[in-house]
Amino acid sequence: MSSTQPSVPSQPPVLDPVEVEKKGILAQPKAVWAVFFACIIAFMGLGLVDPILPAIASQLDASQSQVTLLFTSYNAVMAVAMLITGMLSSRIGIKGTLLSGIVIIAIFSALGGFSNDIWTLVGLRGGWGLGNALFVATALAAIVSLSNSGAAKAIILYEAAIGLGISVGPLLGGWLGAISWRGPFLGVASLMVIAFIGLTILMPKADPAKKPQTKTTLADPFRALKHRSLFVFGIAAALYNFGFFTLLAYAPFVMGLDEHGLGYVFLGWGMLLAVTSVFMAPKLQHRFGTIKSMCAMLTLFALLLLAMGLWTSTQWVVIVSVILAGAFLGNNNTLITTAVMNAAPVERSTASAAYSFLRFIGGAIAPFTAGKLAEIYNPSLPFIVGAGFVMLSVVFILFNKNHLKHVDIAGAGH
């Protein structure tokens, strides 16, 4: 990756809320805010289709499991594409990779808006995943390298963009989806054009003097996974993402709400995710340490999934559980992203690619599995299975905690 990226420090930064406030996380260059805005739009794509999943199933005459393939193809392509992001960005630069990702997202989301059958839509959604992989993996590196407030606060800013995108996405999806299920796809394409213009104007050109001496190869992410700590976080993320995407891709089918209703539920989910990722996660890490906080959040998330499995037919339980899950996932996302960035002595771009490859594999398997389990057995089983996978991630982390000591910092005297 570009040498403008900070090298991995020997000691991971503590997300100290006092320091964040003292130095001002909002005092960023215009280029950071341009990437931030583009991140919000890119992550809208994750939750954008949630409110329209039942409508797509109905209007395209598709089964639940077929519709959940919109998440499976998206995540599967993202997982594989993550492996080439570093290789590509080390050749065309961070800005070039970001703009390429935006163009691909815009093209495939627009084509999705004009498709007429579920299989075409599934394929186009996979193309959307390719663009998202190029953008998302590089955006984190861009924000970290362009930020003037340090890596820890740059990661918080990145997680805030994720949270805002994930929360606004369902709201926009519900609003546009109430008009037509095609609306959200065309809406994202339009917003991506705005993001492209913003990045083109505000993001600086690469400094020729700072071009990387060596180019990243396809093998680098696999070499990075030889570091036990990075491998542990990747596998744990794959396991808990099974629960994450069971909730995201399957829950809309059992809530019994229209597009607007689903949009508001996932708006609440995303808002909690955004707020906790920025304000609560740093305090948890500072007070209790990374590993304890992660395990606590994942355990609580697993319990929510279990409650959804036990009371699937009780609408308010499912709705409240989905919204509350945002808080636990928001905390965990910031904690694990910060830990991954400091897990191994490799460049952040390489660590991100290796970790993302593993976690999106879990995100690819879960949606279709959830739909099939519901069709073959009953509507409750997907949530129960999801809860089991999330708890397995906790067990895996605790079993390997001796390999994670260097990223597990608790505030002294607490």
Coordinates of N, CA, C and O in Angstrom, one line a residue, residues 189-326:
A189 N -26.9 5.0 -7.0 CA -26.1 5.4 -8.2 C -26.0 6.9 -8.3 O -24.9 7.4 -8.6
S190 N -27.1 7.6 -8.1 CA -27.1 9.1 -8.1 C -26.1 9.6 -7.1 O -25.4 10.6 -7.3
L191 N -26.2 9.1 -5.8 CA -25.4 9.6 -4.7 C -23.9 9.3 -5.0 O -23.0 10.1 -4.6
M192 N -23.6 8.2 -5.6 CA -22.2 7.9 -5.9 C -21.6 8.9 -7.0 O -20.4 9.1 -6.9
V193 N -22.4 9.4 -7.8 CA -21.9 10.4 -8.8 C -21.5 11.7 -8.0 O -20.4 12.2 -8.3
I194 N -22.3 12.0 -7.0 CA -21.9 13.2 -6.1 C -20.6 12.9 -5.4 O -19.7 13.7 -5.3
A195 N -20.5 11.7 -4.8 CA -19.3 11.3 -4.1 C -18.1 11.3 -5.0 O -17.0 11.7 -4.6
F196 N -18.2 10.9 -6.2 CA -17.1 10.9 -7.2 C -16.6 12.3 -7.5 O -15.4 12.5 -7.4
I197 N -17.5 13.2 -7.6 CA -17.2 14.6 -7.9 C -16.4 15.2 -6.7 O -15.4 15.8 -6.8
G198 N -17.0 14.9 -5.5 CA -16.4 15.4 -4.2 C -15.0 14.9 -4.0 O -14.0 15.7 -3.7
L199 N -14.7 13.6 -4.2 CA -13.4 13.0 -4.1 C -12.4 13.6 -5.1 O -11.3 13.8 -4.8
T200 N -12.9 13.7 -6.3 CA -12.1 14.2 -7.4 C -11.5 15.6 -7.1 O -10.4 15.9 -7.4
I201 N -12.4 16.4 -6.6 CA -12.0 17.8 -6.3 C -11.2 17.9 -5.0 O -10.2 18.6 -5.0
L202 N -11.7 17.3 -3.9 CA -11.1 17.5 -2.6 C -9.9 16.7 -2.2 O -9.1 17.1 -1.4
M203 N -9.9 15.5 -2.8 CA -8.8 14.6 -2.3 C -7.5 14.9 -3.1 O -7.5 15.0 -4.4
P204 N -6.4 15.1 -2.5 CA -5.1 15.5 -3.1 C -4.6 14.4 -4.0 O -4.8 13.2 -3.8
K205 N -3.9 14.7 -5.1 CA -3.2 13.8 -5.9 C -2.1 13.2 -5.1 O -1.5 13.8 -4.3
A206 N -1.7 11.9 -5.5 CA -0.6 11.3 -4.8 C 0.7 12.0 -5.1 O 1.0 12.5 -6.2
D207 N 1.5 12.1 -4.0 CA 2.8 12.7 -4.1 C 3.8 11.7 -4.8 O 4.0 10.7 -4.2
P208 N 4.4 12.0 -6.0 CA 5.3 11.0 -6.6 C 6.4 10.6 -5.7 O 6.9 9.5 -5.8
A209 N 6.9 11.5 -4.8 CA 8.0 11.2 -3.9 C 7.6 10.2 -2.9 O 8.5 9.6 -2.2
K210 N 6.3 10.0 -2.7 CA 5.8 9.1 -1.7 C 5.3 7.8 -2.2 O 4.5 7.1 -1.5
K211 N 5.5 7.5 -3.5 CA 5.1 6.3 -4.1 C 5.7 5.1 -3.4 O 6.9 5.2 -3.0
P212 N 5.0 4.0 -3.2 CA 5.6 2.8 -2.5 C 6.8 2.3 -3.3 O 6.8 2.2 -4.5
Q213 N 7.8 1.9 -2.5 CA 9.0 1.3 -3.1 C 8.7 -0.1 -3.7 O 9.3 -0.6 -4.7
T214 N 7.9 -0.9 -3.0 CA 7.5 -2.2 -3.4 C 6.0 -2.3 -3.5 O 5.3 -1.7 -2.8
K215 N 5.6 -3.1 -4.5 CA 4.1 -3.2 -4.8 C 3.6 -4.4 -4.0 O 4.2 -5.5 -3.9
T216 N 2.4 -4.2 -3.5 CA 1.7 -5.3 -2.7 C 1.4 -6.4 -3.7 O 0.9 -6.2 -4.8
T217 N 1.5 -7.7 -3.3 CA 1.1 -8.8 -4.1 C -0.1 -9.5 -3.6 O -0.5 -9.3 -2.4
L218 N -0.7 -10.4 -4.4 CA -1.9 -11.2 -4.0 C -1.6 -12.1 -2.8 O -2.5 -12.4 -2.0
A219 N -0.3 -12.5 -2.6 CA 0.0 -13.4 -1.5 C 0.2 -12.7 -0.2 O 0.1 -13.4 0.8
D220 N 0.3 -11.4 -0.2 CA 0.6 -10.7 1.1 C -0.5 -10.9 2.1 O -0.2 -11.1 3.3
P221 N -1.8 -10.8 1.8 CA -2.8 -11.0 2.8 C -2.8 -12.4 3.4 O -3.0 -12.6 4.6
F222 N -2.4 -13.4 2.6 CA -2.3 -14.8 3.1 C -1.1 -14.9 4.0 O -1.2 -15.6 5.0
R223 N 0.0 -14.2 3.7 CA 1.1 -14.2 4.5 C 0.8 -13.6 5.9 O 1.3 -14.0 6.9
A224 N 0.0 -12.5 5.8 CA -0.4 -11.8 7.0 C -1.2 -12.7 8.0 O -1.0 -12.5 9.2
L225 N -1.9 -13.6 7.4 CA -2.7 -14.5 8.3 C -1.9 -15.5 9.0 O -2.4 -16.2 9.9
K226 N -0.6 -15.6 8.7 CA 0.3 -16.4 9.5 C 0.5 -15.9 10.9 O 0.9 -16.6 11.8
H227 N 0.2 -14.6 11.1 CA 0.3 -14.0 12.4 C -1.0 -14.4 13.1 O -2.1 -14.1 12.7
R228 N -0.8 -15.2 14.2 CA -1.9 -15.8 14.9 C -3.0 -14.8 15.4 O -4.2 -15.1 15.3
S229 N -2.6 -13.6 15.8 CA -3.6 -12.7 16.3 C -4.5 -12.2 15.2 O -5.7 -12.1 15.4
L230 N -4.0 -11.9 14.0 CA -4.8 -11.5 12.9 C -5.7 -12.6 12.4 O -6.9 -12.4 12.1
F231 N -5.2 -13.8 12.4 CA -6.0 -15.0 12.0 C -7.2 -15.2 13.0 O -8.3 -15.4 12.6
V232 N -6.9 -15.0 14.3 CA -7.9 -15.2 15.3 C -9.0 -14.2 15.1 O -10.2 -14.5 15.2
F233 N -8.7 -12.9 15.0 CA -9.7 -11.9 14.8 C -10.5 -12.1 13.5 O -11.7 -11.9 13.4
G234 N -9.8 -12.6 12.4 CA -10.5 -12.9 11.2 C -11.5 -14.0 11.3 O -12.7 -13.9 10.8
I235 N -11.2 -15.1 12.0 CA -12.1 -16.2 12.2 C -13.2 -15.8 13.1 O -14.4 -16.1 12.8
A236 N -12.9 -15.1 14.1 CA -13.9 -14.6 15.1 C -14.9 -13.7 14.3 O -16.2 -13.8 14.6
A237 N -14.4 -12.9 13.5 CA -15.3 -12.0 12.7 C -16.2 -12.8 11.7 O -17.4 -12.5 11.5
A238 N -15.6 -13.8 11.1 CA -16.4 -14.7 10.2 C -17.6 -15.3 11.0 O -18.7 -15.4 10.5
L239 N -17.3 -15.7 12.2 CA -18.3 -16.4 13.0 C -19.4 -15.4 13.5 O -20.6 -15.7 13.4
Y240 N -19.0 -14.3 14.0 CA -20.0 -13.3 14.5 C -20.8 -12.7 13.3 O -21.9 -12.3 13.5
N241 N -20.1 -12.6 12.1 CA -20.8 -12.0 11.0 C -21.9 -13.0 10.5 O -22.9 -12.5 9.8
F242 N -21.8 -14.2 10.9 CA -22.9 -15.2 10.6 C -24.2 -14.7 11.3 O -25.3 -14.7 10.7
G243 N -24.1 -14.3 12.5 CA -25.2 -13.7 13.2 C -25.6 -12.4 12.7 O -26.8 -12.1 12.6
F244 N -24.6 -11.5 12.4 CA -24.9 -10.2 11.9 C -25.7 -10.2 10.7 O -26.7 -9.5 10.6
F245 N -25.3 -11.0 9.7 CA -26.1 -11.0 8.4 C -27.3 -11.9 8.5 O -28.2 -11.8 7.6
T246 N -27.4 -12.8 9.4 CA -28.7 -13.4 9.7 C -29.7 -12.4 10.1 O -30.9 -12.4 9.5
L247 N -29.3 -11.5 11.0 CA -30.2 -10.4 11.4 C -30.5 -9.5 10.2 O -31.7 -9.1 10.0
L248 N -29.5 -9.1 9.5 CA -29.7 -8.1 8.4 C -30.5 -8.6 7.2 O -31.4 -7.9 6.7
A249 N -30.2 -9.8 6.8 CA -30.9 -10.4 5.6 C -32.2 -11.1 5.9 O -33.0 -11.2 5.0
Y250 N -32.3 -11.7 7.1 CA -33.5 -12.5 7.3 C -34.6 -11.9 8.2 O -35.8 -12.1 7.9
A251 N -34.2 -11.1 9.1 CA -35.1 -10.4 10.0 C -36.3 -9.7 9.3 O -37.4 -9.7 9.8
P252 N -36.0 -9.0 8.2 CA -37.1 -8.3 7.5 C -38.3 -9.2 7.2 O -39.4 -8.7 7.1
F253 N -38.1 -10.5 7.0 CA -39.1 -11.4 6.5 C -40.1 -11.7 7.7 O -41.2 -12.2 7.4
V254 N -39.6 -11.6 8.9 CA -40.5 -12.0 10.1 C -41.1 -10.9 10.9 O -41.8 -11.1 11.8
M255 N -40.8 -9.6 10.5 CA -41.3 -8.5 11.3 C -42.7 -8.1 10.9 O -43.4 -7.4 11.6
G256 N -43.1 -8.5 9.7 CA -44.5 -8.2 9.3 C -44.7 -6.7 9.1 O -45.8 -6.2 9.3
L257 N -43.7 -5.9 8.6 CA -43.8 -4.5 8.4 C -43.7 -4.1 6.9 O -43.1 -4.9 6.1
D258 N -44.2 -3.0 6.5 CA -44.0 -2.5 5.2 C -42.7 -1.8 5.0 O -41.9 -1.8 5.9
E259 N -42.4 -1.3 3.8 CA -41.1 -0.7 3.5 C -40.8 0.4 4.5 O -39.6 0.5 5.0
H260 N -41.7 1.3 4.8 CA -41.5 2.4 5.7 C -41.2 1.9 7.1 O -40.2 2.4 7.8
G261 N -42.0 0.9 7.6 CA -41.7 0.3 8.9 C -40.4 -0.3 9.0 O -39.7 -0.1 10.0
L262 N -40.0 -1.1 8.1 CA -38.7 -1.7 8.1 C -37.6 -0.7 8.0 O -36.5 -0.8 8.7
G263 N -37.8 0.4 7.3 CA -36.8 1.4 7.2 C -36.6 2.1 8.5 O -35.4 2.4 8.9
Y264 N -37.7 2.4 9.3 CA -37.5 3.0 10.6 C -36.9 2.1 11.6 O -36.1 2.5 12.5
V265 N -37.2 0.8 11.6 CA -36.6 -0.2 12.5 C -35.1 -0.2 12.3 O -34.3 -0.1 13.2
F266 N -34.6 -0.3 11.0 CA -33.2 -0.4 10.8 C -32.5 0.9 10.9 O -31.3 1.0 11.1
L267 N -33.3 2.0 10.8 CA -32.8 3.3 11.1 C -32.4 3.4 12.6 O -31.3 3.8 13.0
G268 N -33.3 2.9 13.5 CA -32.9 2.8 14.9 C -31.7 2.0 15.2 O -30.8 2.3 16.0
W269 N -31.7 0.8 14.5 CA -30.5 -0.1 14.6 C -29.2 0.6 14.2 O -28.2 0.6 14.9
G270 N -29.3 1.3 13.1 CA -28.1 2.0 12.6 C -27.6 3.1 13.4 O -26.5 3.4 13.6
M271 N -28.6 3.9 14.0 CA -28.3 5.0 14.8 C -27.6 4.6 16.1 O -26.6 5.2 16.5
L272 N -28.1 3.5 16.7 CA -27.4 3.0 17.9 C -26.0 2.5 17.5 O -25.1 2.6 18.3
L273 N -25.9 1.8 16.4 CA -24.6 1.4 15.9 C -23.6 2.5 15.8 O -22.5 2.4 16.2
A274 N -24.1 3.6 15.2 CA -23.2 4.8 14.9 C -22.8 5.4 16.2 O -21.6 5.7 16.5
V275 N -23.8 5.7 17.1 CA -23.5 6.4 18.4 C -22.5 5.6 19.3 O -21.6 6.1 19.8
T276 N -22.8 4.3 19.4 CA -22.0 3.5 20.3 C -20.6 3.3 19.7 O -19.6 3.2 20.5
S277 N -20.5 3.2 18.4 CA -19.1 3.0 17.8 C -18.2 4.2 18.0 O -17.0 4.0 18.2
V278 N -18.8 5.4 18.1 CA -18.0 6.6 18.3 C -17.8 6.9 19.8 O -16.7 7.3 20.2
F279 N -18.9 6.8 20.6 CA -18.8 7.4 21.9 C -18.7 6.3 23.0 O -18.0 6.5 24.0
M280 N -19.2 5.1 22.8 CA -19.2 4.1 23.9 C -18.0 3.2 23.8 O -17.4 2.8 24.8
A281 N -17.7 2.8 22.6 CA -16.6 1.8 22.4 C -15.2 2.3 23.0 O -14.5 1.5 23.7
P282 N -14.9 3.6 22.8 CA -13.6 4.0 23.4 C -13.6 3.9 24.9 O -12.6 3.6 25.5
K283 N -14.8 4.2 25.6 CA -14.9 4.1 27.0 C -14.8 2.7 27.5 O -14.1 2.4 28.5
L284 N -15.4 1.8 26.8 CA -15.3 0.3 27.1 C -13.9 -0.2 27.0 O -13.4 -0.9 27.9
Q285 N -13.2 0.2 26.0 CA -11.8 -0.3 25.8 C -10.9 0.3 26.8 O -10.1 -0.4 27.4
H286 N -11.1 1.6 27.2 CA -10.3 2.2 28.2 C -10.5 1.7 29.6 O -9.6 1.5 30.3
R287 N -11.7 1.3 29.8 CA -12.1 0.8 31.2 C -11.8 -0.7 31.4 O -11.3 -1.1 32.4
F288 N -12.2 -1.5 30.4 CA -12.2 -2.9 30.6 C -11.2 -3.7 29.7 O -10.9 -4.9 29.9
G289 N -10.7 -3.0 28.7 CA -9.8 -3.7 27.7 C -10.5 -4.2 26.5 O -11.8 -4.3 26.5
T290 N -9.8 -4.4 25.5 CA -10.4 -4.8 24.2 C -11.1 -6.1 24.2 O -12.3 -6.3 23.8
I291 N -10.4 -7.2 24.7 CA -10.9 -8.5 24.6 C -12.1 -8.7 25.5 O -13.2 -9.3 25.0
K292 N -12.1 -8.3 26.7 CA -13.2 -8.4 27.6 C -14.5 -7.7 27.1 O -15.6 -8.2 27.1
S293 N -14.2 -6.5 26.5 CA -15.4 -5.7 26.0 C -16.0 -6.4 24.8 O -17.2 -6.5 24.6
M294 N -15.1 -6.9 23.9 CA -15.6 -7.6 22.7 C -16.4 -8.8 23.1 O -17.5 -9.0 22.5
C295 N -15.9 -9.6 24.0 CA -16.6 -10.8 24.4 C -18.0 -10.5 25.0 O -18.9 -11.2 24.8
A296 N -18.0 -9.4 25.8 CA -19.3 -9.0 26.5 C -20.3 -8.6 25.4 O -21.5 -9.0 25.5
M297 N -19.9 -7.8 24.5 CA -20.8 -7.3 23.4 C -21.3 -8.5 22.6 O -22.5 -8.5 22.2
L298 N -20.4 -9.4 22.2 CA -20.8 -10.5 21.4 C -21.8 -11.5 22.1 O -22.7 -12.0 21.5
T299 N -21.5 -11.6 23.4 CA -22.4 -12.5 24.2 C -23.8 -11.9 24.3 O -24.8 -12.6 24.1
L300 N -23.9 -10.6 24.5 CA -25.2 -9.9 24.5 C -25.9 -10.0 23.2 O -27.1 -10.1 23.1
F301 N -25.1 -9.8 22.1 CA -25.7 -10.0 20.8 C -26.3 -11.4 20.6 O -27.4 -11.6 20.0
A302 N -25.5 -12.4 21.0 CA -26.0 -13.8 20.9 C -27.3 -14.0 21.6 O -28.2 -14.7 21.2
L303 N -27.4 -13.4 22.8 CA -28.6 -13.5 23.6 C -29.8 -12.9 22.9 O -30.9 -13.4 23.0
L304 N -29.6 -11.7 22.2 CA -30.6 -11.1 21.5 C -31.1 -12.0 20.3 O -32.3 -12.1 20.1
L305 N -30.2 -12.6 19.6 CA -30.5 -13.5 18.5 C -31.3 -14.7 19.1 O -32.3 -15.2 18.5
L306 N -30.9 -15.2 20.2 CA -31.6 -16.3 20.9 C -33.0 -15.9 21.2 O -34.0 -16.7 21.0
A307 N -33.2 -14.7 21.8 CA -34.5 -14.2 22.1 C -35.4 -14.1 20.8 O -36.6 -14.4 20.8
M308 N -34.8 -13.6 19.7 CA -35.5 -13.6 18.4 C -35.9 -14.9 18.0 O -37.0 -15.1 17.3
G309 N -35.1 -15.9 18.2 CA -35.4 -17.3 17.9 C -36.5 -17.9 18.7 O -37.4 -18.6 18.2
L310 N -36.5 -17.6 20.0 CA -37.5 -18.1 20.9 C -38.9 -17.5 20.8 O -39.9 -18.1 21.0
W311 N -38.9 -16.1 20.4 CA -40.1 -15.4 20.3 C -40.3 -14.8 18.9 O -40.7 -13.6 18.8
T312 N -40.0 -15.6 17.9 CA -40.1 -15.1 16.5 C -41.4 -14.6 16.1 O -41.6 -13.6 15.4
S313 N -42.5 -15.2 16.7 CA -43.8 -14.8 16.3 C -44.3 -13.6 17.1 O -45.4 -13.0 16.8
T314 N -43.6 -13.1 18.1 CA -43.9 -11.9 18.8 C -43.2 -10.7 18.2 O -42.0 -10.5 18.4
Q315 N -44.0 -9.9 17.5 CA -43.4 -8.9 16.7 C -42.6 -7.9 17.4 O -41.5 -7.6 17.0
W316 N -43.1 -7.4 18.6 CA -42.3 -6.4 19.3 C -41.0 -6.9 19.8 O -40.0 -6.1 19.9
V317 N -40.9 -8.2 20.2 CA -39.6 -8.8 20.6 C -38.6 -8.7 19.5 O -37.4 -8.3 19.7
V318 N -39.0 -9.1 18.3 CA -38.1 -9.1 17.2 C -37.6 -7.6 16.8 O -36.4 -7.4 16.6
I319 N -38.6 -6.7 16.8 CA -38.3 -5.3 16.5 C -37.3 -4.7 17.5 O -36.3 -4.1 17.2
V320 N -37.6 -4.9 18.8 CA -36.7 -4.3 19.9 C -35.3 -5.0 19.8 O -34.3 -4.3 20.0
S321 N -35.3 -6.2 19.6 CA -34.0 -7.0 19.5 C -33.2 -6.5 18.4 O -31.9 -6.3 18.5
V322 N -33.8 -6.2 17.2 CA -33.0 -5.7 16.1 C -32.4 -4.4 16.4 O -31.2 -4.1 16.1
I323 N -33.2 -3.5 17.0 CA -32.7 -2.1 17.3 C -31.6 -2.2 18.3 O -30.5 -1.6 18.1
L324 N -31.8 -3.0 19.4 CA -30.8 -3.1 20.4 C -29.5 -3.7 19.9 O -28.4 -3.4 20.4
A325 N -29.6 -4.6 19.0 CA -28.4 -5.3 18.4 C -27.4 -4.2 17.8 O -26.2 -4.4 17.8
G326 N -28.0 -3.1 17.4 CA -27.1 -2.1 16.8 C -26.1 -1.6 17.8 O -24.9 -1.3 17.5

